[in-house]
């Protein structure tokens, strides 16, 4: 295991956000060169990247392939949905936050029939309710779930959901955008049709493309499904396999950075080691913030090692914009909340960060509270009561 936390350039803040995130110096340096998009060197880079990504799911039988696609994560989610869901399909969307809702919205745009189970912000979808929904509606062909719902930080129980979908003979698509690379998605243990993630999350690259890892049979069957030329996953896959090239201008520098990031991921010890570092980051953060009076939105057992949502303190002297600025003065960029009901903010645990750094984040938060005259960061009783009721 070999992974170092780099000292940022003078004045460059650390991003405690779930992508773009703080990248390693080697990842940034990999971008200081130009590549021809059709040149053999770049085609080899694309091939190596696809192979290394596939290795992360443990596909021993060669049943899967990896298809990179230009754009931010949402573009690639849309490519996956539009390409892998036949026009006659009906999809069950499991939502518990903004990204699940975005999937349902995308299906509306695509004109694909769907129903949604919406669990609000605090709770995960569970196997029994998925089984019941599938048993009640034989028209449902596919299920889509978000692995780590980044809007709250909840880690959904992907294994039990995958087993329930598999047992019902339906197909599962996973938005593992913010989990892939840090949380295991072994295709031998978890049955799924496809997963999607992007360059700037747990592999710690820079933004610019995403990738779908799908069963080859699903990619074959996707011919003619897509609503869009640029987002046609089947076409991208075919052309890439035939020519080694992306169909349209690839984000060459981003791919180079991503390869450097993948090397660092491997040197660190792969998925398990990366997940362990993020979990340690979260544990130091949550313990420290609790000592200041902060409380997490989620019950401890659903907290992901990716990002943590904290309630805003009840103290009226607390104002998030000022808290944000004071944290930034200390070199930390935090993240506003993205919840539907309560006031909250988020702190990411992913990127080129370690537990020592998270301790500094806690110290910076303590100092920021002191400057605002907030003695305790305890949230409003109403927020705690609501959390207790919903978690019961
Ligand atoms: C980041 C993320 C996305 C994609 O967001 P973009 O802003 O388009 O990159 C999708 N789903 C989840 C769960 C995410 O965390």
Short mmCIF file of C-alpha atoms and ligand atoms in Angstrom, two decimals:
data_model
loop_
_atom_site.label_atom_id
_atom_site.label_comp_id
_atom_site.label_asym_id
_atom_site.label_seq_id
_atom_site.Cartn_x
_atom_site.Cartn_y
_atom_site.Cartn_z
CA UNK A 1 0.00 0.00 0.00
CA UNK A 2 1.44 3.24 -1.13
CA UNK A 3 -0.54 6.43 -1.33
CA UNK A 4 0.54 9.94 -0.41
CA UNK A 5 -1.36 13.09 0.38
CA UNK A 6 0.12 15.94 -1.63
CA UNK A 7 0.68 19.47 -0.43
CA UNK A 8 -1.43 21.74 -2.65
CA UNK A 9 0.06 24.66 -4.54
CA UNK A 10 0.17 27.92 -2.58
CA UNK A 11 -3.33 29.15 -1.92
CA UNK A 12 -5.07 26.21 -3.58
CA UNK A 13 -7.89 25.06 -1.31
CA UNK A 14 -8.78 21.47 -0.63
CA UNK A 15 -12.10 20.42 -2.11
CA UNK A 16 -14.24 18.53 0.40
CA UNK A 17 -16.79 17.96 -2.35
CA UNK A 18 -17.83 14.78 -4.12
CA UNK A 19 -16.29 15.66 -7.46
CA UNK A 20 -14.67 17.66 -8.77
CA UNK A 21 -12.43 16.78 -5.87
CA UNK A 22 -8.87 17.27 -4.73
CA UNK A 23 -6.62 15.31 -7.08
CA UNK A 24 -3.06 14.11 -6.57
CA UNK A 25 -0.20 16.10 -8.08
CA UNK A 26 0.69 13.19 -10.40
CA UNK A 27 -2.86 13.26 -11.77
CA UNK A 28 -2.65 16.99 -12.53
CA UNK A 29 0.84 16.64 -14.04
CA UNK A 30 -0.37 13.96 -16.45
CA UNK A 31 -2.31 16.67 -18.28
CA UNK A 32 0.78 18.67 -19.33
CA UNK A 33 0.98 17.05 -22.74
CA UNK A 34 -1.12 16.96 -25.91
CA UNK A 35 -2.36 13.79 -27.61
CA UNK A 36 -3.80 13.21 -31.09
CA UNK A 37 -7.21 11.65 -30.69
CA UNK A 38 -6.74 9.08 -33.51
CA UNK A 39 -3.07 8.45 -32.76
CA UNK A 40 -1.97 4.98 -31.68
CA UNK A 41 -0.65 6.23 -28.34
CA UNK A 42 -4.04 7.61 -27.34
CA UNK A 43 -5.87 4.56 -28.62
CA UNK A 44 -3.64 2.46 -26.38
CA UNK A 45 -4.46 4.73 -23.45
CA UNK A 46 -8.17 4.23 -24.07
CA UNK A 47 -7.72 0.45 -24.30
CA UNK A 48 -5.68 0.33 -21.08
CA UNK A 49 -8.24 2.44 -19.26
CA UNK A 50 -11.14 0.16 -20.31
CA UNK A 51 -9.20 -2.93 -19.27
CA UNK A 52 -8.20 -1.52 -15.88
CA UNK A 53 -11.76 -0.42 -15.13
CA UNK A 54 -13.13 -3.84 -16.02
CA UNK A 55 -10.60 -5.43 -13.67
CA UNK A 56 -12.24 -3.59 -10.76
CA UNK A 57 -15.46 -5.64 -10.99
CA UNK A 58 -13.69 -9.01 -11.08
CA UNK A 59 -15.22 -10.12 -14.40
CA UNK A 60 -13.43 -13.48 -14.83
CA UNK A 61 -15.67 -14.76 -17.62
CA UNK A 62 -15.34 -11.74 -19.89
CA UNK A 63 -19.09 -11.17 -19.76
CA UNK A 64 -18.80 -7.39 -19.39
CA UNK A 65 -17.33 -4.53 -21.36
CA UNK A 66 -16.50 -0.94 -20.46
CA UNK A 67 -17.72 1.93 -22.60
CA UNK A 68 -16.39 5.41 -21.82
CA UNK A 69 -18.53 8.36 -22.90
CA UNK A 70 -17.83 12.10 -23.07
CA UNK A 71 -19.64 14.46 -20.70
CA UNK A 72 -20.34 14.77 -16.98
CA UNK A 73 -21.84 11.88 -15.04
CA UNK A 74 -25.43 12.86 -15.86
CA UNK A 75 -24.75 12.60 -19.60
CA UNK A 76 -23.51 9.06 -19.12
CA UNK A 77 -26.43 8.08 -16.88
CA UNK A 78 -28.68 9.32 -19.66
CA UNK A 79 -26.67 7.34 -22.23
CA UNK A 80 -27.04 4.20 -20.11
CA UNK A 81 -30.79 4.67 -19.62
CA UNK A 82 -31.53 5.68 -23.19
CA UNK A 83 -29.46 2.86 -24.66
CA UNK A 84 -30.01 -0.11 -22.35
CA UNK A 85 -33.73 0.41 -21.72
CA UNK A 86 -35.78 -0.72 -24.72
CA UNK A 87 -38.52 1.68 -25.78
CA UNK A 88 -41.10 -0.85 -24.64
CA UNK A 89 -39.48 -1.29 -21.20
CA UNK A 90 -40.97 -0.30 -17.88
CA UNK A 91 -38.59 0.73 -15.12
CA UNK A 92 -38.87 0.81 -11.35
CA UNK A 93 -36.80 3.74 -10.05
CA UNK A 94 -35.65 3.50 -6.43
CA UNK A 95 -35.21 7.09 -5.28
CA UNK A 96 -34.03 8.54 -1.99
CA UNK A 97 -32.59 11.87 -2.97
CA UNK A 98 -31.80 14.22 -5.83
CA UNK A 99 -29.94 11.73 -8.02
CA UNK A 100 -32.71 9.15 -7.89
CA UNK A 101 -35.20 11.87 -8.75
CA UNK A 102 -32.95 12.93 -11.63
CA UNK A 103 -33.10 9.39 -13.02
CA UNK A 104 -36.92 9.46 -12.96
CA UNK A 105 -36.84 12.88 -14.65
CA UNK A 106 -34.49 11.59 -17.31
CA UNK A 107 -36.87 8.71 -18.04
CA UNK A 108 -39.68 11.23 -18.46
CA UNK A 109 -37.55 13.14 -20.99
CA UNK A 110 -36.77 9.89 -22.77
CA UNK A 111 -40.42 8.88 -22.82
CA UNK A 112 -39.64 5.58 -21.08
CA UNK A 113 -42.40 4.19 -18.92
CA UNK A 114 -41.49 4.10 -15.22
CA UNK A 115 -42.74 4.02 -11.64
CA UNK A 116 -40.89 5.33 -8.61
CA UNK A 117 -40.50 4.26 -5.00
CA UNK A 118 -39.43 7.45 -3.22
CA UNK A 119 -38.02 7.01 0.31
CA UNK A 120 -37.37 10.70 1.03
CA UNK A 121 -33.96 11.84 2.25
CA UNK A 122 -33.22 9.59 5.23
CA UNK A 123 -34.03 6.02 4.33
CA UNK A 124 -32.81 3.40 1.88
CA UNK A 125 -35.03 1.30 -0.38
CA UNK A 126 -35.12 -2.26 1.00
CA UNK A 127 -35.29 -5.66 -0.65
CA UNK A 128 -38.76 -6.54 0.65
CA UNK A 129 -40.42 -3.47 -0.86
CA UNK A 130 -38.59 -3.99 -4.15
CA UNK A 131 -39.74 -7.62 -4.25
CA UNK A 132 -43.31 -6.55 -3.49
CA UNK A 133 -43.32 -3.88 -6.20
CA UNK A 134 -41.96 -6.33 -8.78
CA UNK A 135 -44.45 -9.02 -7.78
CA UNK A 136 -47.31 -6.53 -8.09
CA UNK A 137 -46.44 -5.34 -11.60
CA UNK A 138 -45.33 -7.90 -14.16
CA UNK A 139 -44.83 -5.17 -16.77
CA UNK A 140 -41.70 -3.92 -14.98
CA UNK A 141 -38.60 -5.09 -16.86
CA UNK A 142 -35.83 -3.06 -15.20
CA UNK A 143 -34.88 -1.51 -11.86
CA UNK A 144 -32.59 1.50 -11.46
CA UNK A 145 -30.96 2.35 -8.13
CA UNK A 146 -28.41 4.88 -6.89
CA UNK A 147 -25.55 3.18 -5.03
CA UNK A 148 -24.43 6.06 -2.81
CA UNK A 149 -27.08 8.82 -2.95
CA UNK A 150 -24.65 11.73 -2.88
CA UNK A 151 -27.30 14.30 -2.00
CA UNK A 152 -27.54 12.89 1.56
CA UNK A 153 -24.55 10.52 1.60
CA UNK A 154 -26.72 7.48 2.21
CA UNK A 155 -25.19 4.16 1.18
CA UNK A 156 -27.99 2.08 -0.24
CA UNK A 157 -27.96 -1.70 0.47
CA UNK A 158 -27.06 -2.63 -3.08
CA UNK A 159 -26.48 -6.34 -2.46
CA UNK A 160 -29.91 -7.11 -1.05
CA UNK A 161 -31.58 -4.98 -3.74
CA UNK A 162 -29.59 -6.74 -6.47
CA UNK A 163 -30.57 -10.14 -5.09
CA UNK A 164 -34.24 -9.15 -4.95
CA UNK A 165 -34.20 -7.90 -8.55
CA UNK A 166 -32.35 -11.01 -9.71
CA UNK A 167 -34.73 -13.34 -7.86
CA UNK A 168 -37.66 -11.63 -9.62
CA UNK A 169 -36.02 -12.13 -13.02
CA UNK A 170 -35.63 -8.40 -13.76
CA UNK A 171 -32.57 -6.39 -14.76
CA UNK A 172 -30.71 -3.94 -12.53
CA UNK A 173 -28.91 -0.75 -13.58
CA UNK A 174 -26.83 0.95 -10.88
CA UNK A 175 -25.84 4.62 -10.69
CA UNK A 176 -22.60 3.96 -8.81
CA UNK A 177 -21.25 7.37 -9.72
CA UNK A 178 -19.96 8.26 -6.27
CA UNK A 179 -19.22 4.74 -4.98
CA UNK A 180 -17.43 2.85 -7.76
CA UNK A 181 -13.75 2.42 -6.95
CA UNK A 182 -14.24 2.71 -3.18
CA UNK A 183 -17.10 0.29 -2.55
CA UNK A 184 -17.06 -3.21 -3.92
CA UNK A 185 -19.19 -4.02 -6.96
CA UNK A 186 -17.90 -7.54 -7.59
CA UNK A 187 -20.03 -8.86 -10.45
CA UNK A 188 -19.63 -12.42 -9.14
CA UNK A 189 -21.35 -11.52 -5.87
CA UNK A 190 -23.80 -8.82 -6.98
CA UNK A 191 -26.00 -9.50 -10.01
CA UNK A 192 -26.43 -6.47 -12.25
CA UNK A 193 -26.82 -5.58 -15.90
CA UNK A 194 -24.77 -2.39 -15.86
CA UNK A 195 -23.19 0.23 -13.64
CA UNK A 196 -22.23 3.81 -14.42
CA UNK A 197 -19.60 6.06 -12.86
CA UNK A 198 -17.42 9.00 -13.89
CA UNK A 199 -13.83 10.19 -13.93
CA UNK A 200 -14.03 12.67 -11.08
CA UNK A 201 -15.34 10.62 -8.15
CA UNK A 202 -13.64 7.77 -6.26
CA UNK A 203 -10.96 7.08 -8.85
CA UNK A 204 -9.93 10.71 -8.19
CA UNK A 205 -9.55 11.94 -11.77
CA UNK A 206 -10.66 15.28 -13.21
CA UNK A 207 -14.11 15.83 -14.77
CA UNK A 208 -14.83 15.25 -18.45
CA UNK A 209 -16.19 11.78 -19.07
CA UNK A 210 -17.99 8.84 -17.52
CA UNK A 211 -18.15 5.13 -18.26
CA UNK A 212 -20.70 2.36 -18.30
CA UNK A 213 -19.65 -1.17 -17.43
CA UNK A 214 -22.32 -3.42 -18.87
CA UNK A 215 -22.91 -7.02 -19.83
CA UNK A 216 -21.88 -7.51 -23.46
CA UNK A 217 -25.28 -9.13 -24.07
CA UNK A 218 -26.98 -5.92 -22.91
CA UNK A 219 -24.73 -3.80 -25.15
CA UNK A 220 -25.49 -6.07 -28.12
CA UNK A 221 -29.20 -5.86 -27.45
CA UNK A 222 -29.04 -2.05 -27.17
CA UNK A 223 -28.82 -1.52 -30.95
CA UNK A 224 -31.51 0.90 -32.04
CA UNK A 225 -32.73 1.79 -28.56
CA UNK A 226 -31.05 5.18 -28.18
CA UNK A 227 -32.95 8.44 -28.56
CA UNK A 228 -29.76 10.36 -29.28
CA UNK A 229 -26.77 9.90 -31.56
CA UNK A 230 -24.18 11.40 -29.22
CA UNK A 231 -25.48 9.39 -26.25
CA UNK A 232 -25.83 6.09 -28.10
CA UNK A 233 -23.84 3.67 -25.93
CA UNK A 234 -24.21 0.83 -28.43
CA UNK A 235 -22.73 2.91 -31.25
CA UNK A 236 -19.88 4.20 -29.05
CA UNK A 237 -19.13 0.60 -28.04
CA UNK A 238 -19.13 -0.75 -31.60
CA UNK A 239 -16.98 2.03 -33.02
CA UNK A 240 -14.56 1.84 -30.09
CA UNK A 241 -14.18 -1.91 -30.50
CA UNK A 242 -13.69 -1.58 -34.25
CA UNK A 243 -11.33 1.39 -34.34
CA UNK A 244 -10.00 1.84 -30.81
CA UNK A 245 -11.29 5.42 -31.02
CA UNK A 246 -14.00 7.49 -29.42
CA UNK A 247 -16.65 8.50 -31.96
CA UNK A 248 -16.29 12.23 -31.36
CA UNK A 249 -13.52 14.39 -29.83
CA UNK A 250 -12.35 12.62 -26.68
CA UNK A 251 -11.27 14.53 -23.56
CA UNK A 252 -7.65 13.51 -24.16
CA UNK A 253 -6.08 15.27 -21.18
CA UNK A 254 -8.80 14.00 -18.87
CA UNK A 255 -8.14 10.43 -19.99
CA UNK A 256 -4.41 10.90 -19.36
CA UNK A 257 -5.13 12.23 -15.87
CA UNK A 258 -7.53 9.37 -15.25
CA UNK A 259 -4.89 6.78 -16.16
CA UNK A 260 -2.50 8.39 -13.66
CA UNK A 261 -5.30 8.32 -11.07
CA UNK A 262 -6.00 4.64 -11.82
CA UNK A 263 -2.31 3.85 -11.25
CA UNK A 264 -2.49 5.59 -7.86
CA UNK A 265 -5.68 3.65 -7.07
CA UNK A 266 -3.91 0.37 -7.80
CA UNK A 267 -0.80 1.33 -5.84
CA UNK A 268 -2.96 2.25 -2.86
CA UNK A 269 -4.37 -1.28 -2.80
CA UNK A 270 -7.43 -1.02 -5.04
CA UNK A 271 -11.07 -0.77 -4.03
CA UNK A 272 -10.64 -2.13 -0.49
CA UNK A 273 -7.79 0.19 0.47
CA UNK A 274 -9.45 3.23 -1.06
CA UNK A 275 -12.70 2.47 0.74
CA UNK A 276 -10.81 2.01 4.01
CA UNK A 277 -9.08 5.40 3.69
CA UNK A 278 -12.39 7.11 2.97
CA UNK A 279 -14.03 5.33 5.92
CA UNK A 280 -11.23 6.53 8.22
CA UNK A 281 -11.71 10.06 6.85
CA UNK A 282 -15.42 9.87 7.66
CA UNK A 283 -14.87 8.45 11.13
CA UNK A 284 -12.46 11.23 12.15
CA UNK A 285 -14.78 13.84 10.66
CA UNK A 286 -17.99 12.56 12.24
CA UNK A 287 -16.44 12.01 15.70
CA UNK A 288 -14.88 15.49 15.66
CA UNK A 289 -18.00 17.26 14.43
CA UNK A 290 -20.13 15.45 17.04
CA UNK A 291 -17.81 16.80 19.75
CA UNK A 292 -18.71 20.29 18.49
CA UNK A 293 -22.41 19.47 18.79
CA UNK A 294 -23.10 18.75 15.10
CA UNK A 295 -25.33 15.83 14.21
CA UNK A 296 -25.46 13.77 11.04
CA UNK A 297 -28.64 13.64 9.03
CA UNK A 298 -28.40 9.87 8.79
CA UNK A 299 -28.49 7.09 11.27
CA UNK A 300 -24.93 5.75 11.75
CA UNK A 301 -25.58 2.50 9.88
CA UNK A 302 -26.45 4.26 6.60
CA UNK A 303 -23.53 6.73 6.65
CA UNK A 304 -21.38 6.25 3.56
CA UNK A 305 -17.62 6.76 3.52
CA UNK A 306 -18.17 9.16 0.59
CA UNK A 307 -19.88 12.28 1.93
CA UNK A 308 -21.61 13.22 5.19
CA UNK A 309 -24.59 15.54 5.63
CA UNK A 310 -24.74 17.58 8.85
CA UNK A 311 -27.76 19.51 10.11
CA UNK A 312 -27.22 23.24 10.40
CA UNK A 313 -26.96 24.25 14.09
CA UNK A 314 -30.04 25.66 15.81
CA UNK A 315 -28.09 28.66 17.18
CA UNK A 316 -29.30 31.70 15.24
CA UNK A 317 -25.78 33.10 15.16
CA UNK A 318 -24.91 30.30 12.72
CA UNK A 319 -25.14 31.33 9.06
CA UNK A 320 -23.99 28.90 6.39
CA UNK A 321 -22.50 31.51 3.99
CA UNK A 322 -20.28 32.84 6.79
CA UNK A 323 -19.35 29.31 7.90
CA UNK A 324 -18.46 28.52 4.28
CA UNK A 325 -16.21 31.59 4.00
CA UNK A 326 -14.47 30.89 7.32
CA UNK A 327 -13.79 27.30 6.24
CA UNK A 328 -12.50 28.54 2.90
CA UNK A 329 -10.15 30.96 4.71
CA UNK A 330 -8.65 27.84 6.32
CA UNK A 331 -8.25 26.19 2.92
CA UNK A 332 -11.34 23.97 2.88
CA UNK A 333 -14.16 24.16 0.34
CA UNK A 334 -17.28 22.51 1.77
CA UNK A 335 -20.60 21.78 0.09
CA UNK A 336 -24.08 23.22 0.64
CA UNK A 337 -26.95 20.86 1.40
CA UNK A 338 -29.11 19.34 -1.31
CA UNK A 339 -32.08 18.17 0.74
CA UNK A 340 -35.72 18.78 0.22
CA UNK A 341 -36.73 19.60 3.81
CA UNK A 342 -34.12 20.49 6.47
CA UNK A 343 -31.23 22.98 6.38
CA UNK A 344 -27.96 21.14 6.09
CA UNK A 345 -24.48 21.15 4.60
CA UNK A 346 -22.18 18.41 3.40
CA UNK A 347 -18.53 17.51 3.79
CA UNK A 348 -16.95 15.08 1.36
CA UNK A 349 -14.49 12.40 2.47
CA UNK A 350 -13.19 11.48 -1.00
CA UNK A 351 -10.18 12.77 -2.93
CA UNK A 352 -6.53 13.18 -2.06
CA UNK A 353 -7.29 13.51 1.68
CA UNK A 354 -6.49 11.50 4.78
CA UNK A 355 -7.52 11.27 8.43
CA UNK A 356 -4.90 13.82 9.58
CA UNK A 357 -6.38 16.31 7.15
CA UNK A 358 -9.91 15.58 8.33
CA UNK A 359 -8.74 16.40 11.84
CA UNK A 360 -7.68 19.80 10.51
CA UNK A 361 -11.15 20.19 8.99
CA UNK A 362 -12.70 19.65 12.43
CA UNK A 363 -10.30 22.18 13.98
CA UNK A 364 -11.23 24.70 11.28
CA UNK A 365 -14.94 24.10 11.96
CA UNK A 366 -14.40 24.67 15.70
CA UNK A 367 -12.63 27.95 15.00
CA UNK A 368 -15.34 29.05 12.56
CA UNK A 369 -18.04 28.42 15.21
CA UNK A 370 -16.04 30.42 17.75
CA UNK A 371 -15.74 33.35 15.34
CA UNK A 372 -19.51 33.28 14.78
CA UNK A 373 -20.14 33.12 18.53
CA UNK A 374 -21.84 29.72 18.31
CA UNK A 375 -21.23 27.75 21.53
CA UNK A 376 -22.81 24.49 20.45
CA UNK A 377 -23.55 23.27 16.95
CA UNK A 378 -26.49 21.20 18.18
CA UNK A 379 -29.24 21.07 15.53
CA UNK A 380 -32.86 22.16 16.13
CA UNK A 381 -34.83 19.66 18.26
CA UNK A 382 -37.36 19.44 15.45
CA UNK A 383 -34.75 18.07 13.04
CA UNK A 384 -33.60 15.47 15.58
CA UNK A 385 -37.18 14.43 16.33
CA UNK A 386 -37.98 14.01 12.66
CA UNK A 387 -34.85 11.92 12.17
CA UNK A 388 -35.74 9.69 15.13
CA UNK A 389 -39.29 9.15 13.89
CA UNK A 390 -38.22 8.27 10.37
CA UNK A 391 -35.41 5.97 11.47
CA UNK A 392 -37.66 4.03 13.84
C1 LIG B 1 -22.00 13.05 -9.28
C2 LIG B 1 -23.16 12.18 -9.44
C3 LIG B 1 -23.87 12.10 -10.67
C4 LIG B 1 -23.48 12.90 -11.89
O1 LIG B 1 -23.43 14.25 -11.68
P1 LIG B 1 -22.72 15.22 -12.70
O2 LIG B 1 -22.82 16.55 -12.03
O3 LIG B 1 -23.44 15.17 -13.98
O4 LIG B 1 -21.30 14.72 -12.85
C5 LIG B 1 -24.90 11.19 -10.79
N1 LIG B 1 -25.26 10.42 -9.74
C6 LIG B 1 -24.62 10.48 -8.56
C7 LIG B 1 -25.08 9.58 -7.45
C8 LIG B 1 -23.56 11.36 -8.37
O5 LIG B 1 -22.92 11.40 -7.19
#
